[in-house]
PDB file of C-alpha atoms and ligand atoms in Angstrom:
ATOM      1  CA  UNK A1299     -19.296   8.866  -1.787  1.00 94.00           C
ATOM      2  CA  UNK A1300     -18.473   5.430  -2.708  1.00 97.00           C
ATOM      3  CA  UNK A1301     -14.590   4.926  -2.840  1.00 98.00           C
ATOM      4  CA  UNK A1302     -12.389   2.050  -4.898  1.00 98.00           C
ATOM      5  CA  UNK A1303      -9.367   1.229  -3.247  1.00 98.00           C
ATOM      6  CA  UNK A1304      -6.874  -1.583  -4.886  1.00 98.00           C
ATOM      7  CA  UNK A1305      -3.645  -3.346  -4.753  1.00 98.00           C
ATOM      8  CA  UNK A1306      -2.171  -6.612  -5.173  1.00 97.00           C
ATOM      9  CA  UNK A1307      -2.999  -8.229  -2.660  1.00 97.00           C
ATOM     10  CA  UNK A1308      -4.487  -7.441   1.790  1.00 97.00           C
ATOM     11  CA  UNK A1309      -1.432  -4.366   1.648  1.00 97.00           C
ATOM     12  CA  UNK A1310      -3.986  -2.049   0.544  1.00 98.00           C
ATOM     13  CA  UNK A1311      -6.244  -3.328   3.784  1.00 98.00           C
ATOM     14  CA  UNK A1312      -3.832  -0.971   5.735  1.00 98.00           C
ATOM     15  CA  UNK A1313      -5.048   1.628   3.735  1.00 98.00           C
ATOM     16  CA  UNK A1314      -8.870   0.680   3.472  1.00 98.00           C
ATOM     17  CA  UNK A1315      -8.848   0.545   7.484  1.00 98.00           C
ATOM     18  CA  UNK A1316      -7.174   3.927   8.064  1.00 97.00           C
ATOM     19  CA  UNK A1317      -9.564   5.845   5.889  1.00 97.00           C
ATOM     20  CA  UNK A1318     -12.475   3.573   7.163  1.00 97.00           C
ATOM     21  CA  UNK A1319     -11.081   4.694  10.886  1.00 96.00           C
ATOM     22  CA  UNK A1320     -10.916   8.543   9.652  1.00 97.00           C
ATOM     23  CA  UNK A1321     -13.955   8.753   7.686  1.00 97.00           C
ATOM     24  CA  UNK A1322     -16.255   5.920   8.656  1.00 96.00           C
ATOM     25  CA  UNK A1323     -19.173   6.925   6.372  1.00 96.00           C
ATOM     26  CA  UNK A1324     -18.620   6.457   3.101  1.00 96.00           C
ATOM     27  CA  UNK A1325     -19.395   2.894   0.953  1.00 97.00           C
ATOM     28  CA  UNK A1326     -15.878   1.574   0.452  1.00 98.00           C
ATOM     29  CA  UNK A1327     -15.128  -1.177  -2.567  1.00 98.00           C
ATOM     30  CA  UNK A1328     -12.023  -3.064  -2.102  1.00 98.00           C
ATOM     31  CA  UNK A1329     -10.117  -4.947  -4.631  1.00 98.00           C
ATOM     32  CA  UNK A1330      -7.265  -7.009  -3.976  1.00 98.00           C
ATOM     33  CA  UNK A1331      -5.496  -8.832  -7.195  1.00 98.00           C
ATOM     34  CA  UNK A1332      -4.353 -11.929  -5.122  1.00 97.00           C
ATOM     35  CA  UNK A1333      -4.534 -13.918  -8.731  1.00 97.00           C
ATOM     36  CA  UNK A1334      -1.434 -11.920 -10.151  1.00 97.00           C
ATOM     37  CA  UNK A1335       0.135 -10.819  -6.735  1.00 95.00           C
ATOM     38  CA  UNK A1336       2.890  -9.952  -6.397  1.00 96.00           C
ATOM     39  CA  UNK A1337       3.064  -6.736  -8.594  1.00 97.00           C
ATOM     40  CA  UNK A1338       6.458  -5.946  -7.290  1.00 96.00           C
ATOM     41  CA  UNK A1339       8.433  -7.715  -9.796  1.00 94.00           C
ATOM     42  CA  UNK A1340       6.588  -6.904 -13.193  1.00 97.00           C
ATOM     43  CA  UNK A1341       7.167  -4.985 -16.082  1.00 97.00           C
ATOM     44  CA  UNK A1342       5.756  -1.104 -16.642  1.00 97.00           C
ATOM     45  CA  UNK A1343       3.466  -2.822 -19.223  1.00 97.00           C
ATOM     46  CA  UNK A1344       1.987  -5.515 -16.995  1.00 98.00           C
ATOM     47  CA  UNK A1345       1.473  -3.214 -14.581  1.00 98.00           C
ATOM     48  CA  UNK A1346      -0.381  -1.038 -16.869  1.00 98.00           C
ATOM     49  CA  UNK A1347      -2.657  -3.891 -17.823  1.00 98.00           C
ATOM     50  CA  UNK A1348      -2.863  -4.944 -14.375  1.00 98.00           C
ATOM     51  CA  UNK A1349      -3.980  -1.652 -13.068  1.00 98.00           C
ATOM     52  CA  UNK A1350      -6.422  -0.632 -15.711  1.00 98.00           C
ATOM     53  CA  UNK A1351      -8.324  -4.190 -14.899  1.00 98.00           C
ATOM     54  CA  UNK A1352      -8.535  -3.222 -11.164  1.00 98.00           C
ATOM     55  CA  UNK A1353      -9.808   0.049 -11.908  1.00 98.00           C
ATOM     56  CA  UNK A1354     -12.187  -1.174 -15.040  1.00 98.00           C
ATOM     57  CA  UNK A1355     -13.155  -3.839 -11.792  1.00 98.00           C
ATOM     58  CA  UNK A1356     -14.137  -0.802  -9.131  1.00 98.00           C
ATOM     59  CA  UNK A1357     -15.797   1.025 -12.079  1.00 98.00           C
ATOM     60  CA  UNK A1358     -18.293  -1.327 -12.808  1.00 98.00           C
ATOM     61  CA  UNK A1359     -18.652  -1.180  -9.317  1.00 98.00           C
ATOM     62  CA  UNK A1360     -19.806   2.557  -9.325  1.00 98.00           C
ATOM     63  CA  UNK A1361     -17.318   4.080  -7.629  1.00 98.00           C
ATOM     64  CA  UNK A1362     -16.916   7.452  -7.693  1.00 97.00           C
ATOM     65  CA  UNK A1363     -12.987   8.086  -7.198  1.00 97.00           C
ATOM     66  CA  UNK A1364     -10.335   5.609  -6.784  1.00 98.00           C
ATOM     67  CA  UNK A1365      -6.967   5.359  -4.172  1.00 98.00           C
ATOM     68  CA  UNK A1366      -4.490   3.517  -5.625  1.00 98.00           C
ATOM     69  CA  UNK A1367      -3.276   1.610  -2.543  1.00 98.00           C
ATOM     70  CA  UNK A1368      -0.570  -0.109  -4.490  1.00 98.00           C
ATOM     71  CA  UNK A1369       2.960   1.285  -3.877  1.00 98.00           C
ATOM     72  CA  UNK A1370       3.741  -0.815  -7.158  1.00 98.00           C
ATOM     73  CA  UNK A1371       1.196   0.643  -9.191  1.00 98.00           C
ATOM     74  CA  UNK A1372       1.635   4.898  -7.696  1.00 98.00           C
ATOM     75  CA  UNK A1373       5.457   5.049  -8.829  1.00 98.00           C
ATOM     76  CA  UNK A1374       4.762   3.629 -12.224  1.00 98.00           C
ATOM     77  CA  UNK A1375       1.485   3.773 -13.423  1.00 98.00           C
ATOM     78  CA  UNK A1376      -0.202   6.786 -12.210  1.00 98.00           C
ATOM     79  CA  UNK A1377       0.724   9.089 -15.242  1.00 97.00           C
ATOM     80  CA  UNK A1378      -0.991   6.383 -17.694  1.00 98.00           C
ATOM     81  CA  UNK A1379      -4.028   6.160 -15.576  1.00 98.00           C
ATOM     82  CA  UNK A1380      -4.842   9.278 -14.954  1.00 98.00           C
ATOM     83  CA  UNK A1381      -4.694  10.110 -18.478  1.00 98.00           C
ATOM     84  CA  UNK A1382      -6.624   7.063 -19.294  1.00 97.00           C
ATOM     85  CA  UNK A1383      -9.785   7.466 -17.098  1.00 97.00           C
ATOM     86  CA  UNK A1384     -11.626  10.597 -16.100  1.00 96.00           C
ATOM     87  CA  UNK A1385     -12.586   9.761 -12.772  1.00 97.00           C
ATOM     88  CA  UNK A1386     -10.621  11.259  -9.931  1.00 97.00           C
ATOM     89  CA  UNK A1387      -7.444   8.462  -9.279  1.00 98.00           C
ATOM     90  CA  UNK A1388      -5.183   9.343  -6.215  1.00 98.00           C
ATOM     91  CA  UNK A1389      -1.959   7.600  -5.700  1.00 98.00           C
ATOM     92  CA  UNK A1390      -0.390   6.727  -2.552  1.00 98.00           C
ATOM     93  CA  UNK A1391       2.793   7.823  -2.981  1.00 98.00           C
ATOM     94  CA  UNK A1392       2.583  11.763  -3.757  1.00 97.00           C
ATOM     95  CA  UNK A1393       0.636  13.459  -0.498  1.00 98.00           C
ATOM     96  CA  UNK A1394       4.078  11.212   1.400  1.00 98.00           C
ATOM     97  CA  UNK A1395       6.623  12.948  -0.752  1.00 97.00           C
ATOM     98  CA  UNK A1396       4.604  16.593  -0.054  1.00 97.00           C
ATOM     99  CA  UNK A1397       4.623  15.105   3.515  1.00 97.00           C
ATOM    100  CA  UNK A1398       8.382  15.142   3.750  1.00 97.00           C
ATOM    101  CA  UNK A1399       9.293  17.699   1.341  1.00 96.00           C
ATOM    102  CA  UNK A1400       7.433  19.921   4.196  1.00 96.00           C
ATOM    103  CA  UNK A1401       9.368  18.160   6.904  1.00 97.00           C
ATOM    104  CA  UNK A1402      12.481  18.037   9.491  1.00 96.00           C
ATOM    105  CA  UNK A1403      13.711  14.911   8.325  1.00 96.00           C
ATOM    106  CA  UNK A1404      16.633  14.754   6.582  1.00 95.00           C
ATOM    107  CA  UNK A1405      18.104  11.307   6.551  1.00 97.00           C
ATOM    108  CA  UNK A1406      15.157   9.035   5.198  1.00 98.00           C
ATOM    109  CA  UNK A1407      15.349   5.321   4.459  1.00 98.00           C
ATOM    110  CA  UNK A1408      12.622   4.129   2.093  1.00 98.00           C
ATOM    111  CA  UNK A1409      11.413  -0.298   1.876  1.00 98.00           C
ATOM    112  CA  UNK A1410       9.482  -0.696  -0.947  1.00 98.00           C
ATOM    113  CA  UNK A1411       9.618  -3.424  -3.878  1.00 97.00           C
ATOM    114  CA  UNK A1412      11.677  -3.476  -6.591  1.00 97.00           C
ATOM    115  CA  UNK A1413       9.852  -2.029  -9.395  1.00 98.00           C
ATOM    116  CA  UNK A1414       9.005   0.985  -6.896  1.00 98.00           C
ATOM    117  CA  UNK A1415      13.034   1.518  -5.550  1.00 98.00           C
ATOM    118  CA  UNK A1416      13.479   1.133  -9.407  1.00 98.00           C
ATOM    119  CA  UNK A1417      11.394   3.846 -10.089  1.00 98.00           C
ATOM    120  CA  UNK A1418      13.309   6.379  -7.838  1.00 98.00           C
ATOM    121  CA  UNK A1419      10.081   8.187  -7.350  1.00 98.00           C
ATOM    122  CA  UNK A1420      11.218   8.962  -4.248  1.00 98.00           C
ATOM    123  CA  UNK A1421      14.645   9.838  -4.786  1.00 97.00           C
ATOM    124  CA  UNK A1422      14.242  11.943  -7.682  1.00 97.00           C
ATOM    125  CA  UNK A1423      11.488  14.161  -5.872  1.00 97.00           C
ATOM    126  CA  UNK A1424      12.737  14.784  -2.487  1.00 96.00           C
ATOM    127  CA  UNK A1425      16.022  16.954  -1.199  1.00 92.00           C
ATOM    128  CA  UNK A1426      17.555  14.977   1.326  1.00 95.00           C
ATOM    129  CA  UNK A1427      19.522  12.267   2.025  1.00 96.00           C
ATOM    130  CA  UNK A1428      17.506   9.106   0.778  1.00 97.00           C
ATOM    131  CA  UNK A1429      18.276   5.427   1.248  1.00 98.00           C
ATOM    132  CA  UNK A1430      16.179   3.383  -0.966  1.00 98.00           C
ATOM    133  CA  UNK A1431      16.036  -0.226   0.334  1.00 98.00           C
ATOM    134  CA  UNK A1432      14.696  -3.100  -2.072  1.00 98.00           C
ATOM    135  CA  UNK A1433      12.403  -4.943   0.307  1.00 98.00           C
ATOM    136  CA  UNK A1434      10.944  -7.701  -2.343  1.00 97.00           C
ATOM    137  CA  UNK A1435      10.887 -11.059   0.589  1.00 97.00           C
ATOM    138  CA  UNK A1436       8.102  -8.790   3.027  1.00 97.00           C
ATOM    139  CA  UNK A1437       4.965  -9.253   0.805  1.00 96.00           C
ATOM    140  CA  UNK A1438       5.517 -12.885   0.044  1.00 96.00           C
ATOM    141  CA  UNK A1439       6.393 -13.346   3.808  1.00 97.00           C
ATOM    142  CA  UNK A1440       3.313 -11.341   4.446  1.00 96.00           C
ATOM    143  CA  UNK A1441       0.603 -12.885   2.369  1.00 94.00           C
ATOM    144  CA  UNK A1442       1.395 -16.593   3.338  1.00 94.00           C
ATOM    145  CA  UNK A1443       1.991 -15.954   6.990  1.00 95.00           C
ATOM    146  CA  UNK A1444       5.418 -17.471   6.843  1.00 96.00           C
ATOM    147  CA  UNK A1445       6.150 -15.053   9.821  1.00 97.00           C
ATOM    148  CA  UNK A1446       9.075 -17.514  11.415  1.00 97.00           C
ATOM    149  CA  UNK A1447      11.021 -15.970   8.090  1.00 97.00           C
ATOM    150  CA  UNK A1448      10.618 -12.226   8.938  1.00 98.00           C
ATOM    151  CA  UNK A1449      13.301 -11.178  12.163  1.00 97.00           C
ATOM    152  CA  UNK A1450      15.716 -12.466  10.034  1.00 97.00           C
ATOM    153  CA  UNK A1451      14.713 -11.118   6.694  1.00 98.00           C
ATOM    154  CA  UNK A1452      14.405  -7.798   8.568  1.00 98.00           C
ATOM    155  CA  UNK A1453      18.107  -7.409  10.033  1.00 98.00           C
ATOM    156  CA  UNK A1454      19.629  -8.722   6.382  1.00 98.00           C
ATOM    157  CA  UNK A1455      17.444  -5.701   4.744  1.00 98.00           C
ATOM    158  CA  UNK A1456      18.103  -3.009   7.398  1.00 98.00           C
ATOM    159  CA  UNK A1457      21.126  -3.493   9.309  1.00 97.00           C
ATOM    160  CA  UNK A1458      23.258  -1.414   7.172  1.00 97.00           C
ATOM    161  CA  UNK A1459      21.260   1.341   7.089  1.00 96.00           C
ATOM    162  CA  UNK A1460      20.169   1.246  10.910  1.00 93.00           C
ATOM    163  CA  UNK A1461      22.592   3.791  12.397  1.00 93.00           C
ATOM    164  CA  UNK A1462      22.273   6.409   9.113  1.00 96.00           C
ATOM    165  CA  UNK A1463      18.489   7.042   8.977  1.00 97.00           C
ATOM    166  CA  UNK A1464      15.801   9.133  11.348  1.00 95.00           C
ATOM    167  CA  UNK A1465      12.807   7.839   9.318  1.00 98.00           C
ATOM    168  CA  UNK A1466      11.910   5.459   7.544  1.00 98.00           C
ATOM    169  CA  UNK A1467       9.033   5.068   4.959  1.00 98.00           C
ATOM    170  CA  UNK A1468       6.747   2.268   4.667  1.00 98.00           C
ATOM    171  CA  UNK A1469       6.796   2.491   0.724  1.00 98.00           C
ATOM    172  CA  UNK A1470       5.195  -0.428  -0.273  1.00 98.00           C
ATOM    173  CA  UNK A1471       1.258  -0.778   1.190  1.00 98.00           C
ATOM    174  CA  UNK A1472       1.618  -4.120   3.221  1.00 97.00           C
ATOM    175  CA  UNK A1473       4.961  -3.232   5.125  1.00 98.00           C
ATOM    176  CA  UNK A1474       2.414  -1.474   7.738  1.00 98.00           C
ATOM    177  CA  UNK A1475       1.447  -5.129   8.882  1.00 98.00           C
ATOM    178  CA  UNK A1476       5.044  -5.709  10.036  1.00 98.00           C
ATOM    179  CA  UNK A1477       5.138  -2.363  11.610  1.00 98.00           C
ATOM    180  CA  UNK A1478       5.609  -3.858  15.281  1.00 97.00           C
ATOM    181  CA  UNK A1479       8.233  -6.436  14.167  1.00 98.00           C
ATOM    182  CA  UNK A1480       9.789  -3.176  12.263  1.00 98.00           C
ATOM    183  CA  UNK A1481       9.776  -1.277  15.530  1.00 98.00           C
ATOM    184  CA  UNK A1482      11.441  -3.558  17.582  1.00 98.00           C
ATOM    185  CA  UNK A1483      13.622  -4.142  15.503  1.00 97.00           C
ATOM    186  CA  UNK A1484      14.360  -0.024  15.894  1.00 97.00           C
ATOM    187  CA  UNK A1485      14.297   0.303  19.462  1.00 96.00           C
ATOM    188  CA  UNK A1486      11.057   2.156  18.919  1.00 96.00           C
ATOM    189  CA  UNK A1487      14.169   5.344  17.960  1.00 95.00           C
ATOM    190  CA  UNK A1488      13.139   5.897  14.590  1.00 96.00           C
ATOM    191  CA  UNK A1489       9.775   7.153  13.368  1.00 97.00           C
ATOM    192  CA  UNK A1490       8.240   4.436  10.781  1.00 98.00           C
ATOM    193  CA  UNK A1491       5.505   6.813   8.122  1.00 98.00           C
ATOM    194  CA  UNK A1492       2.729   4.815   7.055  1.00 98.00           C
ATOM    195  CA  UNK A1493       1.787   6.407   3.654  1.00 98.00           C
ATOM    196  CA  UNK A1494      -1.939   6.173   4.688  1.00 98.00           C
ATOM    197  CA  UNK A1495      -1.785   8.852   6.754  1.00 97.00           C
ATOM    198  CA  UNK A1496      -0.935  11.697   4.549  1.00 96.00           C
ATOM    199  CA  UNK A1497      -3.154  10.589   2.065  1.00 96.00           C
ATOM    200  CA  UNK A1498      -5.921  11.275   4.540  1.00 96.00           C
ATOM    201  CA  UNK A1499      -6.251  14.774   3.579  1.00 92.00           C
ATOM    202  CA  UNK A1500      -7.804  13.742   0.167  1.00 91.00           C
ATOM    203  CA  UNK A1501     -11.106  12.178   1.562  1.00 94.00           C
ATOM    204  CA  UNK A1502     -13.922  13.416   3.332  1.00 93.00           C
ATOM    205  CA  UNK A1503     -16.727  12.254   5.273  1.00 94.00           C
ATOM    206  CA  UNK A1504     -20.745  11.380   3.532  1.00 93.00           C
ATOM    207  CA  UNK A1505     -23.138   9.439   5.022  1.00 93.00           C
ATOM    208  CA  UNK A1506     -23.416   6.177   4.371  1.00 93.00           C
ATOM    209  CA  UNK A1507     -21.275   3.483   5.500  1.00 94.00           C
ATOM    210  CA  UNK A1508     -20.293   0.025   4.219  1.00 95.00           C
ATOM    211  CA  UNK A1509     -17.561  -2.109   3.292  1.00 97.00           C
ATOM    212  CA  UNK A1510     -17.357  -4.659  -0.188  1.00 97.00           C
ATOM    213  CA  UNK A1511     -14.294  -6.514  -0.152  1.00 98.00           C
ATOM    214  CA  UNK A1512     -12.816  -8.472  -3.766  1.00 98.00           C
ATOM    215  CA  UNK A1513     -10.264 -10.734  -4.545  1.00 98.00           C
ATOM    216  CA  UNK A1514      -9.592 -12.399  -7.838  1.00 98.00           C
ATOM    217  CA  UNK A1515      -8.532 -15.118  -5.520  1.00 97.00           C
ATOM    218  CA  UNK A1516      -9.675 -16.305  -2.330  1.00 97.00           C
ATOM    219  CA  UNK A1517      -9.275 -18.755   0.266  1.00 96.00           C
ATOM    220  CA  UNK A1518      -8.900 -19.343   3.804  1.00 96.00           C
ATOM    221  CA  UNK A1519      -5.592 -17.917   4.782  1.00 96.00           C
ATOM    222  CA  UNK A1520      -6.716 -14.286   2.763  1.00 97.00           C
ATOM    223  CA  UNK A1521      -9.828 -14.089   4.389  1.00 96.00           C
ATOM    224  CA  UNK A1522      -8.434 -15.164   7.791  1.00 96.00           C
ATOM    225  CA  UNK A1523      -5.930 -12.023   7.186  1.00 97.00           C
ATOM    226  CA  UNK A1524      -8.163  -9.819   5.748  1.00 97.00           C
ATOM    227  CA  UNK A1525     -10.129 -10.055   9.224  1.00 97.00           C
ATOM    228  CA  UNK A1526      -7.350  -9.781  11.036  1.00 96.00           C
ATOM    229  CA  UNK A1527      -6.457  -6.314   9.733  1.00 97.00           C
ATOM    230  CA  UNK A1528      -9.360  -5.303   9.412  1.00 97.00           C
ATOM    231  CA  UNK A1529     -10.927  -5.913  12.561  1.00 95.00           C
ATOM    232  CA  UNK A1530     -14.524  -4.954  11.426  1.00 93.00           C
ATOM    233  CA  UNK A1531     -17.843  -6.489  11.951  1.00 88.00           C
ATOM    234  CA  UNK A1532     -19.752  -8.334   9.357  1.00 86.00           C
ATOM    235  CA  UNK A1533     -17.709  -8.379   6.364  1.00 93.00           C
ATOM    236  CA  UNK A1534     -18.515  -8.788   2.655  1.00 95.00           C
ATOM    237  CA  UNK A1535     -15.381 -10.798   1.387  1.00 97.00           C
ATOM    238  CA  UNK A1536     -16.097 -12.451  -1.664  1.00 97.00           C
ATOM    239  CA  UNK A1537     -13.992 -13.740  -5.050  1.00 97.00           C
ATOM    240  CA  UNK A1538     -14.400 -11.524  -8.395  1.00 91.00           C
ATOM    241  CA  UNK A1539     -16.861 -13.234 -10.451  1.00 81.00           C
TER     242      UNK A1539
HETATM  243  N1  DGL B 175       1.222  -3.443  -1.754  1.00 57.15           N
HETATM  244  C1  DGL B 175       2.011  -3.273  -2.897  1.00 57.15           C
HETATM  245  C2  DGL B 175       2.809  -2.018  -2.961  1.00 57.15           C
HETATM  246  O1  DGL B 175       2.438  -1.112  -2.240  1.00 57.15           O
HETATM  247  C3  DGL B 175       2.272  -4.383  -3.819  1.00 57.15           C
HETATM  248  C4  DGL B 175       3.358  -5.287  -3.512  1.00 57.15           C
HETATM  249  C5  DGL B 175       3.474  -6.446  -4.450  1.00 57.15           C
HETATM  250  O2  DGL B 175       2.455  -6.988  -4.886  1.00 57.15           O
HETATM  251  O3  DGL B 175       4.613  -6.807  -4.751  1.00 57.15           O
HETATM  252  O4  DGL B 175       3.761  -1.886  -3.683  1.00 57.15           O
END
């Protein structure tokens, strides 16, 4: 099966490298929209654009279903999508609200960007006690390394909401790259969900394997991080033409 994964920016990598890890044969096309990144901040109607040029990107790639591995793009866009296209779209977002609806937790703190707090997606579909954290400084801290930044920026987000939560969701696709600072930060005492994981019910193994990834931007620092999380062999990282 060939599978289209996008987002923003290298968040979605997290995602890529956890199906690639579950399901290792299957010919995955990456897109990463470094050109307009970040999505966090932009209207519903940019996003729509946005979104339908990623996917009209991985379909004239030949995919045959697409993950939305944008945070962003799952609590706003997902309705308009899947209405637009016929080809299977899954977002990121629902299989972790299933997830915890199905769970012990009770006192959840969810980071995610703006647009996606804004959305309450998370809030309106779960019945517990939610914090919703804006977390908008991570991704630009994230895609330009400026990692001297992030302790800090971590303690002004969290500390107020350190003592009240037992979990806390990664909402926003490239928060899983800080998940070590994150957990330090914790003691290692609360349990950190990478939305990856519950999404990995809705993929299965075929039998061929490879890996194409695209950026409408590139340069050194993206591909030096995009090896970096990846940690894969022989690449294909190359700009949209
Ligand atoms: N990785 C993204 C998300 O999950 C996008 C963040 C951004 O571009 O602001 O929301």
């Amino acid at each position: 099966m060939r599978v289209g994964v996008f987002d923003s920016g290298i968040g979605g990598l997290t995602v890529l490298k956890n199906l690639y890890m579950h399901y290792p044969n299957n010919e995955y096309v990456y897109f990463g929209d470094t050109l307009n990144l970040p999505y966090g901040n932009k209207t519903k109607e940019e996003l729509e654009k946005l979104s339908t040029k990623d996917i009209e990107f991985l379909l004239d790639k030949k995919v045959d279903i697409i993950i939305v591995a944008c945070g962003t793009v799952s609590s706003n866009c997902i309705e308009y999508l899947k209405s637009k296209y016929q080809i299977p779209i899954y977002d990121i977002i629902s299989p972790t609200i299933k997830y915890l609806n199905n769970s012990n937790y009770n006192n959840i703190g969810i980071i995610a960007t703006n647009k996606t707090i804004d959305s309450h997606i998370f809030k309106n579909n779960l019945n517990k006690s939610i914090y919703e954290i804006k977390t908008p400084d991570f991704v630009p801290i994230i895609e330009n390394n400026r990692y001297s930044e992030l302790d800090y920026t971590i303690d002004s987000y969290l500390k107020e909401y350190k003592d009240k939560i037992d979990l806390l969701v990664l909402g926003c696709t490239h928060y899983p790259i800080i998940k070590d600072n994150l957990n330090k930060y914790f003691n290692n005492k609360i349990e950190l969900l990478d939305m990856s994981y519950p999404l990995l019910e809705k993929l299965t193994d075929d039998n061929i394997s490879s890996i194409k990834i695209y950026y409408s931007k590139l340069n050194e620092t993206i591909i030096n991080n995009t090896k970096k999380i990846l940690d894969i062999d022989n690449l294909s990282i190359e700009e949209k033409e």
